[in-house]
Short mmCIF file of C-alpha atoms and ligand atoms in Angstrom, two decimals:
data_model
loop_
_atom_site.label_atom_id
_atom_site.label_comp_id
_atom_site.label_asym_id
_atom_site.label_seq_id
_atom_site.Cartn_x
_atom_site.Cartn_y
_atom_site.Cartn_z
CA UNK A 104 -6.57 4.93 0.59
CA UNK A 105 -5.56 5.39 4.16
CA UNK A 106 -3.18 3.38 5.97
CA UNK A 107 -4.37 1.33 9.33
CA UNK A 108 -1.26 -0.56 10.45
CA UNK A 109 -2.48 -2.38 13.69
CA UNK A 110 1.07 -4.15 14.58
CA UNK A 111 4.06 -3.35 17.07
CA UNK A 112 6.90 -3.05 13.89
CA UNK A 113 5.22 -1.37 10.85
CA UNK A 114 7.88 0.44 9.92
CA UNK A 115 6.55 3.42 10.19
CA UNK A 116 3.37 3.41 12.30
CA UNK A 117 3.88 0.63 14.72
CA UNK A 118 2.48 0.51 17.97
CA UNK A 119 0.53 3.61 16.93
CA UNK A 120 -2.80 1.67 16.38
CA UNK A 121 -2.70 -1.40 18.37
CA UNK A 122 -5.08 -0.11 21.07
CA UNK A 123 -8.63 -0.46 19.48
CA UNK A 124 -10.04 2.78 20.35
CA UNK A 125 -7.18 4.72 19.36
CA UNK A 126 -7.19 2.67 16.01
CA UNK A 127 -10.96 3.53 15.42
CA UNK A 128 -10.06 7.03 15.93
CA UNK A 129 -7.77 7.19 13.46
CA UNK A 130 -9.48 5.54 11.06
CA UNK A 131 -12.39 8.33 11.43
CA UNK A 132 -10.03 11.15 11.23
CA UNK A 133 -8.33 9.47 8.44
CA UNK A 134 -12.09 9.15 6.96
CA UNK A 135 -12.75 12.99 7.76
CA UNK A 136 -9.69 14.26 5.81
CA UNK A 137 -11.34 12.43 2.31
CA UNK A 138 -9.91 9.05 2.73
CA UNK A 139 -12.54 6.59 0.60
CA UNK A 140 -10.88 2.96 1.32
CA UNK A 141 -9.16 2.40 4.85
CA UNK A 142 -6.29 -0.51 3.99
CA UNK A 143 -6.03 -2.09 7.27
CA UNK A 144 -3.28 -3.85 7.89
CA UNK A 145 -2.09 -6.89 10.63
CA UNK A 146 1.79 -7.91 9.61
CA UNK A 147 4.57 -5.64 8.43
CA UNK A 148 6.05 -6.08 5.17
CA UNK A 149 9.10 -3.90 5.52
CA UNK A 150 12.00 -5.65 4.09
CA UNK A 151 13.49 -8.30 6.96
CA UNK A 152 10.17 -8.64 8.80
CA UNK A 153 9.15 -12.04 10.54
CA UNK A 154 6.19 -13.62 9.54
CA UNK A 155 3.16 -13.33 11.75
CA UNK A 156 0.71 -16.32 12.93
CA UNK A 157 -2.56 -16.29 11.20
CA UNK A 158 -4.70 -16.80 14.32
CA UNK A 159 -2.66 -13.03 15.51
CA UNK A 160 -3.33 -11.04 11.71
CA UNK A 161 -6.80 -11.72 12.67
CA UNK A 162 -6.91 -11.04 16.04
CA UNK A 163 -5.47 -7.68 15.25
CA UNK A 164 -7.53 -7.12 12.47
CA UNK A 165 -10.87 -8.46 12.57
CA UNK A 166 -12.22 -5.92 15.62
CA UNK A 167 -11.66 -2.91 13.47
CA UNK A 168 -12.81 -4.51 10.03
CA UNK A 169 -16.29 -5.04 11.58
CA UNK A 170 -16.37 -1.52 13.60
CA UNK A 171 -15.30 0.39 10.23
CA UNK A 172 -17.36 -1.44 7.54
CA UNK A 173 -20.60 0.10 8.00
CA UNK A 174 -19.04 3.40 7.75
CA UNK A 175 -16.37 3.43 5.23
CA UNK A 176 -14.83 0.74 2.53
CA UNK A 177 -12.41 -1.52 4.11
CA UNK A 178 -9.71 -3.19 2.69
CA UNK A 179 -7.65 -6.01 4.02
CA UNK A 180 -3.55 -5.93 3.93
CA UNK A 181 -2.95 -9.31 3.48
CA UNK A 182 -0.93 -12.15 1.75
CA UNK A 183 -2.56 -14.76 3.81
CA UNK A 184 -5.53 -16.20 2.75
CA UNK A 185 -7.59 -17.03 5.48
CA UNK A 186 -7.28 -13.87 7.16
CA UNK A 187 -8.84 -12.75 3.84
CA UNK A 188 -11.80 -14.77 4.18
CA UNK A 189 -12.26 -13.99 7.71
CA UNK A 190 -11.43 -10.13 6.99
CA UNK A 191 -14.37 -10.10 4.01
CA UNK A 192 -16.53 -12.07 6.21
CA UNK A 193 -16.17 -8.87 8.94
CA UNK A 194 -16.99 -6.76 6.08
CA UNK A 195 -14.01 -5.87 3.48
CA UNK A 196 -14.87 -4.77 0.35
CA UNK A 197 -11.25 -5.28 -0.87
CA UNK A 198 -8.33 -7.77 -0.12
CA UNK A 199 -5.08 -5.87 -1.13
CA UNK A 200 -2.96 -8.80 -1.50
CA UNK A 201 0.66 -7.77 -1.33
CA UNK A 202 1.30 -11.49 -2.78
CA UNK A 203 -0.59 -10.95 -5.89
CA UNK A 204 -1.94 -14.62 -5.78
CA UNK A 205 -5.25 -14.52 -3.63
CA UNK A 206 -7.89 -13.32 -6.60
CA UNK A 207 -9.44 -16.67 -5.71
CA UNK A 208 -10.73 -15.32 -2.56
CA UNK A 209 -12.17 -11.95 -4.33
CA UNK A 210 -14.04 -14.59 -7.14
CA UNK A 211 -15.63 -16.43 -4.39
CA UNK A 212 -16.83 -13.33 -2.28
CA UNK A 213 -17.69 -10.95 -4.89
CA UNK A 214 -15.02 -8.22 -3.49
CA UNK A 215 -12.22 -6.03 -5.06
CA UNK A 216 -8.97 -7.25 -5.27
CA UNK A 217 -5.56 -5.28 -5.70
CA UNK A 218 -2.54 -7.27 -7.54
CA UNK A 219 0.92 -5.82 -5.62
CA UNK A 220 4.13 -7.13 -7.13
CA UNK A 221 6.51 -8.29 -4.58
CA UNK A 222 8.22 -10.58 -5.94
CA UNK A 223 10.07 -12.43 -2.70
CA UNK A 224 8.80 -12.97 0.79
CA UNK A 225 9.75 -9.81 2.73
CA UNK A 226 12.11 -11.46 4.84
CA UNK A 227 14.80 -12.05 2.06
CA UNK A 228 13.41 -9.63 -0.82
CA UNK A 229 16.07 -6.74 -0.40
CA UNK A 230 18.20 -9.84 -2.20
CA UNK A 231 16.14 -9.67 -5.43
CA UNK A 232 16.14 -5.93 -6.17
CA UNK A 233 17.56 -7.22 -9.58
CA UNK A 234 15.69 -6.55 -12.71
CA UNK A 235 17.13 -6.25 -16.34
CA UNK A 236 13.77 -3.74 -17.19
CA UNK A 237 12.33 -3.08 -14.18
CA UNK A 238 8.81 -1.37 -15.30
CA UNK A 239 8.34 -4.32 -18.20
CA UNK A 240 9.01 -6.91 -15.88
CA UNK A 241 6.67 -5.24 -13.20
CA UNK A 242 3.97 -4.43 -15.98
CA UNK A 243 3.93 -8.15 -17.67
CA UNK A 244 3.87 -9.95 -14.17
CA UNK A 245 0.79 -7.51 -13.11
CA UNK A 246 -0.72 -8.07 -16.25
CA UNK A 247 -0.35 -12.43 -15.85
CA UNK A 248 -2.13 -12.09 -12.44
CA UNK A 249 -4.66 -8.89 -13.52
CA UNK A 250 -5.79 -11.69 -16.58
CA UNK A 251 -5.95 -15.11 -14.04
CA UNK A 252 -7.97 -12.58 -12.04
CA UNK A 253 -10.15 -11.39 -14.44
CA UNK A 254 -10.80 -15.30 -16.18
CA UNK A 255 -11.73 -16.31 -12.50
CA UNK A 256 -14.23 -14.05 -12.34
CA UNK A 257 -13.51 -11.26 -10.27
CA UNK A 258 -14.99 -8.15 -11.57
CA UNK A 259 -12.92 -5.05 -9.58
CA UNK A 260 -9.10 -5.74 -10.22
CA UNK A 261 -6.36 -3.28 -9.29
CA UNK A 262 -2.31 -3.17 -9.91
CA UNK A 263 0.38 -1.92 -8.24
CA UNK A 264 3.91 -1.94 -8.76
CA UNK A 265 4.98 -2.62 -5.44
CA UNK A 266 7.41 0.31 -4.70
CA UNK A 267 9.87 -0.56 -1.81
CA UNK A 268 9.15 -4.45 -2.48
CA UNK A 269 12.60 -5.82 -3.81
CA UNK A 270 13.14 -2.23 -5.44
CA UNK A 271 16.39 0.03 -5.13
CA UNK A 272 15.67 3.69 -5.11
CA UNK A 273 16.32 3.90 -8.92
CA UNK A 274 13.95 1.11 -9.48
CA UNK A 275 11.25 2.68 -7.57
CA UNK A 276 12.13 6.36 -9.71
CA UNK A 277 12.10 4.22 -12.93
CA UNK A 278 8.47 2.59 -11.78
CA UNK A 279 6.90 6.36 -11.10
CA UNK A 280 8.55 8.12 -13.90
CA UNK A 281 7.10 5.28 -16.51
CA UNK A 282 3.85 4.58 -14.26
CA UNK A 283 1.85 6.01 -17.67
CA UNK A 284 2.88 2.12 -18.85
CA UNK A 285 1.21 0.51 -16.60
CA UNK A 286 -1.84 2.84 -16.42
CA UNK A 287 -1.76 1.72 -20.54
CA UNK A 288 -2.63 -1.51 -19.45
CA UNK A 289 -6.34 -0.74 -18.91
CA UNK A 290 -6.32 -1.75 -15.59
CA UNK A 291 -6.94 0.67 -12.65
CA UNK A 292 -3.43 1.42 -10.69
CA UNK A 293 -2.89 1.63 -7.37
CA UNK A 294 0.54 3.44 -6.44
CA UNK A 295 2.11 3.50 -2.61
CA UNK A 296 4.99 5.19 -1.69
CA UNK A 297 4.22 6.76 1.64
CA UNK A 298 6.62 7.27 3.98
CA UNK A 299 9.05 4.87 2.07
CA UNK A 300 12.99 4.81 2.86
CA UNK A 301 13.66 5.41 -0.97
CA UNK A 302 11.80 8.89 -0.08
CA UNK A 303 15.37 10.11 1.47
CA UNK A 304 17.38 9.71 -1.38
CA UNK A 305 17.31 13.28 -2.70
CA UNK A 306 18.36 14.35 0.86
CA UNK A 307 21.75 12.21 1.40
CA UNK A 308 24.77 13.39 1.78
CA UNK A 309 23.61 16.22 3.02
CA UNK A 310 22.01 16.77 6.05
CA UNK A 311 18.47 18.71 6.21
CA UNK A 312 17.49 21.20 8.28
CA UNK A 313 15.97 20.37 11.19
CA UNK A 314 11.90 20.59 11.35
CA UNK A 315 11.08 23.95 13.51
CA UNK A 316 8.85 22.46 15.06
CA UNK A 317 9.30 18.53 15.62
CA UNK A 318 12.93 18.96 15.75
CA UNK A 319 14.27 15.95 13.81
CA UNK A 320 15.56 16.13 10.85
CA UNK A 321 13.01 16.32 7.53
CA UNK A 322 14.91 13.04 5.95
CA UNK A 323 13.88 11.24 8.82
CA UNK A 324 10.59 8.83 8.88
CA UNK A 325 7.54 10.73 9.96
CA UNK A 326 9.04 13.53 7.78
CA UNK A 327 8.73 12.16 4.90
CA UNK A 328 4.98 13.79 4.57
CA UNK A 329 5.84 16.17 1.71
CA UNK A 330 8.11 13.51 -0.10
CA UNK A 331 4.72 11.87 0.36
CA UNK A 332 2.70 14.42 -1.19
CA UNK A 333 4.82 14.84 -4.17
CA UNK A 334 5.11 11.29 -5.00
CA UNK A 335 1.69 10.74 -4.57
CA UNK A 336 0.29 14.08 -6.56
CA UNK A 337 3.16 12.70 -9.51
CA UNK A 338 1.47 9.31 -9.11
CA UNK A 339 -2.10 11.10 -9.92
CA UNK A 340 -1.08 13.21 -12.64
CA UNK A 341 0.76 10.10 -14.58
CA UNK A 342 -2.51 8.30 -14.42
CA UNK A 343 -3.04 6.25 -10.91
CA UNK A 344 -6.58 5.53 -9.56
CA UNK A 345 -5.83 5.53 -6.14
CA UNK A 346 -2.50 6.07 -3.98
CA UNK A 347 -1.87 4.63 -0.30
CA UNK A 348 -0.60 6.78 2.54
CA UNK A 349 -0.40 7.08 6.26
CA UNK A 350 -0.78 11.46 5.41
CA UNK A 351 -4.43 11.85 4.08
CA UNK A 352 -5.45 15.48 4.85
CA UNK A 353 -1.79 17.03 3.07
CA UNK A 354 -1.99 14.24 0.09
CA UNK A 355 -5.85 15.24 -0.62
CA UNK A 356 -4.94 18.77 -0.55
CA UNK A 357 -2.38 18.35 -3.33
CA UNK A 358 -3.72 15.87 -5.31
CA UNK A 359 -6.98 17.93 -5.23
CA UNK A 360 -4.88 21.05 -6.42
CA UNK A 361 -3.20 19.24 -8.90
CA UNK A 362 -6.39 18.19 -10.51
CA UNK A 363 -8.15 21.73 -10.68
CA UNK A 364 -4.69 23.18 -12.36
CA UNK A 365 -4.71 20.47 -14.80
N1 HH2 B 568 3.07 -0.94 0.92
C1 HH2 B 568 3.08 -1.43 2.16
C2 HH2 B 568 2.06 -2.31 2.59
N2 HH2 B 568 1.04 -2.63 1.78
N3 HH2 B 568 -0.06 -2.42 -0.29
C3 HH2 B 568 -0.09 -1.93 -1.54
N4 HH2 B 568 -1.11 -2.24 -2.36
N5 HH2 B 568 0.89 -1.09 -2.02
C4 HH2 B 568 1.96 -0.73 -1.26
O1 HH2 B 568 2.85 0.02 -1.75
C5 HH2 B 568 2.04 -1.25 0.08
C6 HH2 B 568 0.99 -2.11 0.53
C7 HH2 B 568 4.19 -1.08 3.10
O2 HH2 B 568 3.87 0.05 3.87
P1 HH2 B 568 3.32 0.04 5.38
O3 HH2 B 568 2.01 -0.66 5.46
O4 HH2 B 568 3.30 1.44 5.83
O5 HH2 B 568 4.43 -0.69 6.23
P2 HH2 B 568 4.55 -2.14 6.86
O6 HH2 B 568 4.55 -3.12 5.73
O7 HH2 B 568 5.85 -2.08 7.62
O8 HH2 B 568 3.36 -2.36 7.76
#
C-alpha cells in the first residue's frame, strides 16, 4: 500500500502532493514500483494535529480518487464518514478508517474496510500511550470491531495495530515483535510503520553519520527509508498481508527478497 498524503502538515510528506498533477504522478510512480492499493489520504493524524473540515478532506481528496480508480485500487484515509461515502462514490475500493468505527459505510457499499486502533483523537493521544498489555489490549479491541464488522456484513475486513497511535517506542517494538498474535486472529493484518518517529530510537544518543549524498543526518525523517524497509520486511515475515509506506520501490525489493529466501 502506497502512501498519498494530499495535505500541507503530514508529517512527513506534506505539501509534497497538494498540487494535483504532481499528486497523480506520484501515485503512478508509486503504482510502477509494485504498489497494489494507493491509501490516499486528506488530514494528518500525527500526534497534536488539528482537525480538518469535511467539505476540505474532500476537496483534497476526491480529484485524485476519481483520476486513480480506473487504474489502480484506491483506498480512502479517513475517520470521517462522509468523506467515506463521497471517497467510495469517486471510486475507493477500501476505506482505511484510522477510527476503527466506520464498517457501516463498507456494509452499505460493498467495499473493504481496514480496522486501525487509535485509541484517542490525535490531538490528545500522545496522553494515552498507557497500556497494562499492550498487544492483548490492541488484539481484543481489533478483534470487537473485526466481529461488529463482519455481523454487519462486510465481507473484506483488515486490522492494524495502529503503530505511532498512542504508542511509545517500546509499545510499538512490543506490537511488531508479537504481530504473529494478531495474524492468529484469522483476520488479514495490515502493519504501518513508515517513516514513523519511533523509527529513530536505535539511533539516539548518538549521532549518525551524515547521508553522502542528501547530507542530513540518517535519523532524520526522509531517512528513515531503510528503518522502513526493515520494519516492513519484519512485518511480512511475522505474518502481515499488507504494510503501508511512503518508500515503495526499496520496501518491494526487500520484502520480495525476503520471501524467495524464506
Ligand atoms: N498511519 C498513518 C496514517 N494512516 N493507516 C493505517 N491503516 N495504518 C497506519 O499505520 C497509518 C494509517 C500515519 O502516517 P502518515 O499518513 O504518513 O502521516 P499523517 O497522519 O501525518 O498524514
Amino acid at each position: 500500500m502506497g502512501v498519498l498524503n494530499i495535505t500541507p502538515d503530514s508529517f512527513s510528506d506534506g505539501g509534497m502532493w497538494l498540487e494535483f498533477d504532481a499528486a497523480l504522478r506520484h501515485a503512478r510512480q508509486m503504482v510502477a514500483e509494485g504498489a497494489d492499493v494507493i491509501d490516499v489520504g486528506g488530514e494528518s493524524t500525527r500526534p497534536g494535529a488539528s482537525p480538518v473540515a469535511p467539505g476540505e478532506e474532500m476537496r483534497r481528496v476526491l480529484p485524485i480518487i476519481e483520476a486513480l480508480a480506473g487504474e489502480v485500487t484506491v483506498s480512502i484515509d479517513t475517520r470521517n464518514e462522509a468523506v467515506a461515502r463521497a471517497a467510495v462514490a469517486a471510486g475507493a475500493r477500501l476505506v482505511n478508517d484510522v477510527s476503527a468505527s466506520l464498517w457501516r459505510v463498507a456494509a452499505d457499499t460493498g467495499v473493504g474496510w481496514v480496522a486501525m486502533h487509535m485509541p484517542a483523537e490525535p490531538s490528545v493521544m500522545a496522553s494515552h500511550a498507557h497500556y497494562d498489555d499492550v498487544v492483548a489490549e490492541v488484539t481484543a479491541y481489533l478483534l470487537d470491531r473485526a466481529s461488529q464488522a463482519r455481523r454487519a456484513g462486510v465481507t473484506e475486513v483488515w486490522i492494524d495495530p495502529g503503530i505511532g497511535f498512542a504508542k511509545t517506542a517500546a509499545h510499538n517494538f512490543s506490537l511488531l515483535r508479537r504481530l504473529d498474535e494478531l495474524v492468529a486472529t484469522g483476520w488479514p493484518v495490515l502493519v504501518g510503520t513508515s517513516r514513523k518517529s519511533f523509527l529513530a530510537a536505535p539511533s539516539a544518543g548518538r549521532a549518525l553519520p551524515a547521508d553522502p549524498v542528501k547530507g542530513a543526518s540518517m535519523g532524520s525523517v526522509p531517512e528513515r527509508m531503510e528503518a522502513t524497509v526493515a520494519t516492513s520486511t519484519w512485518a511480512i515475515l511475522k505474518g502481515a498481508s499488507m504494510v503501508r509506506v511512503h518508500d515503495v520501490a526499496s520496501t518491494v525489493m526487500a520484502a520480495s527478497l525476503a520471501a524467495m529466501a524464506s
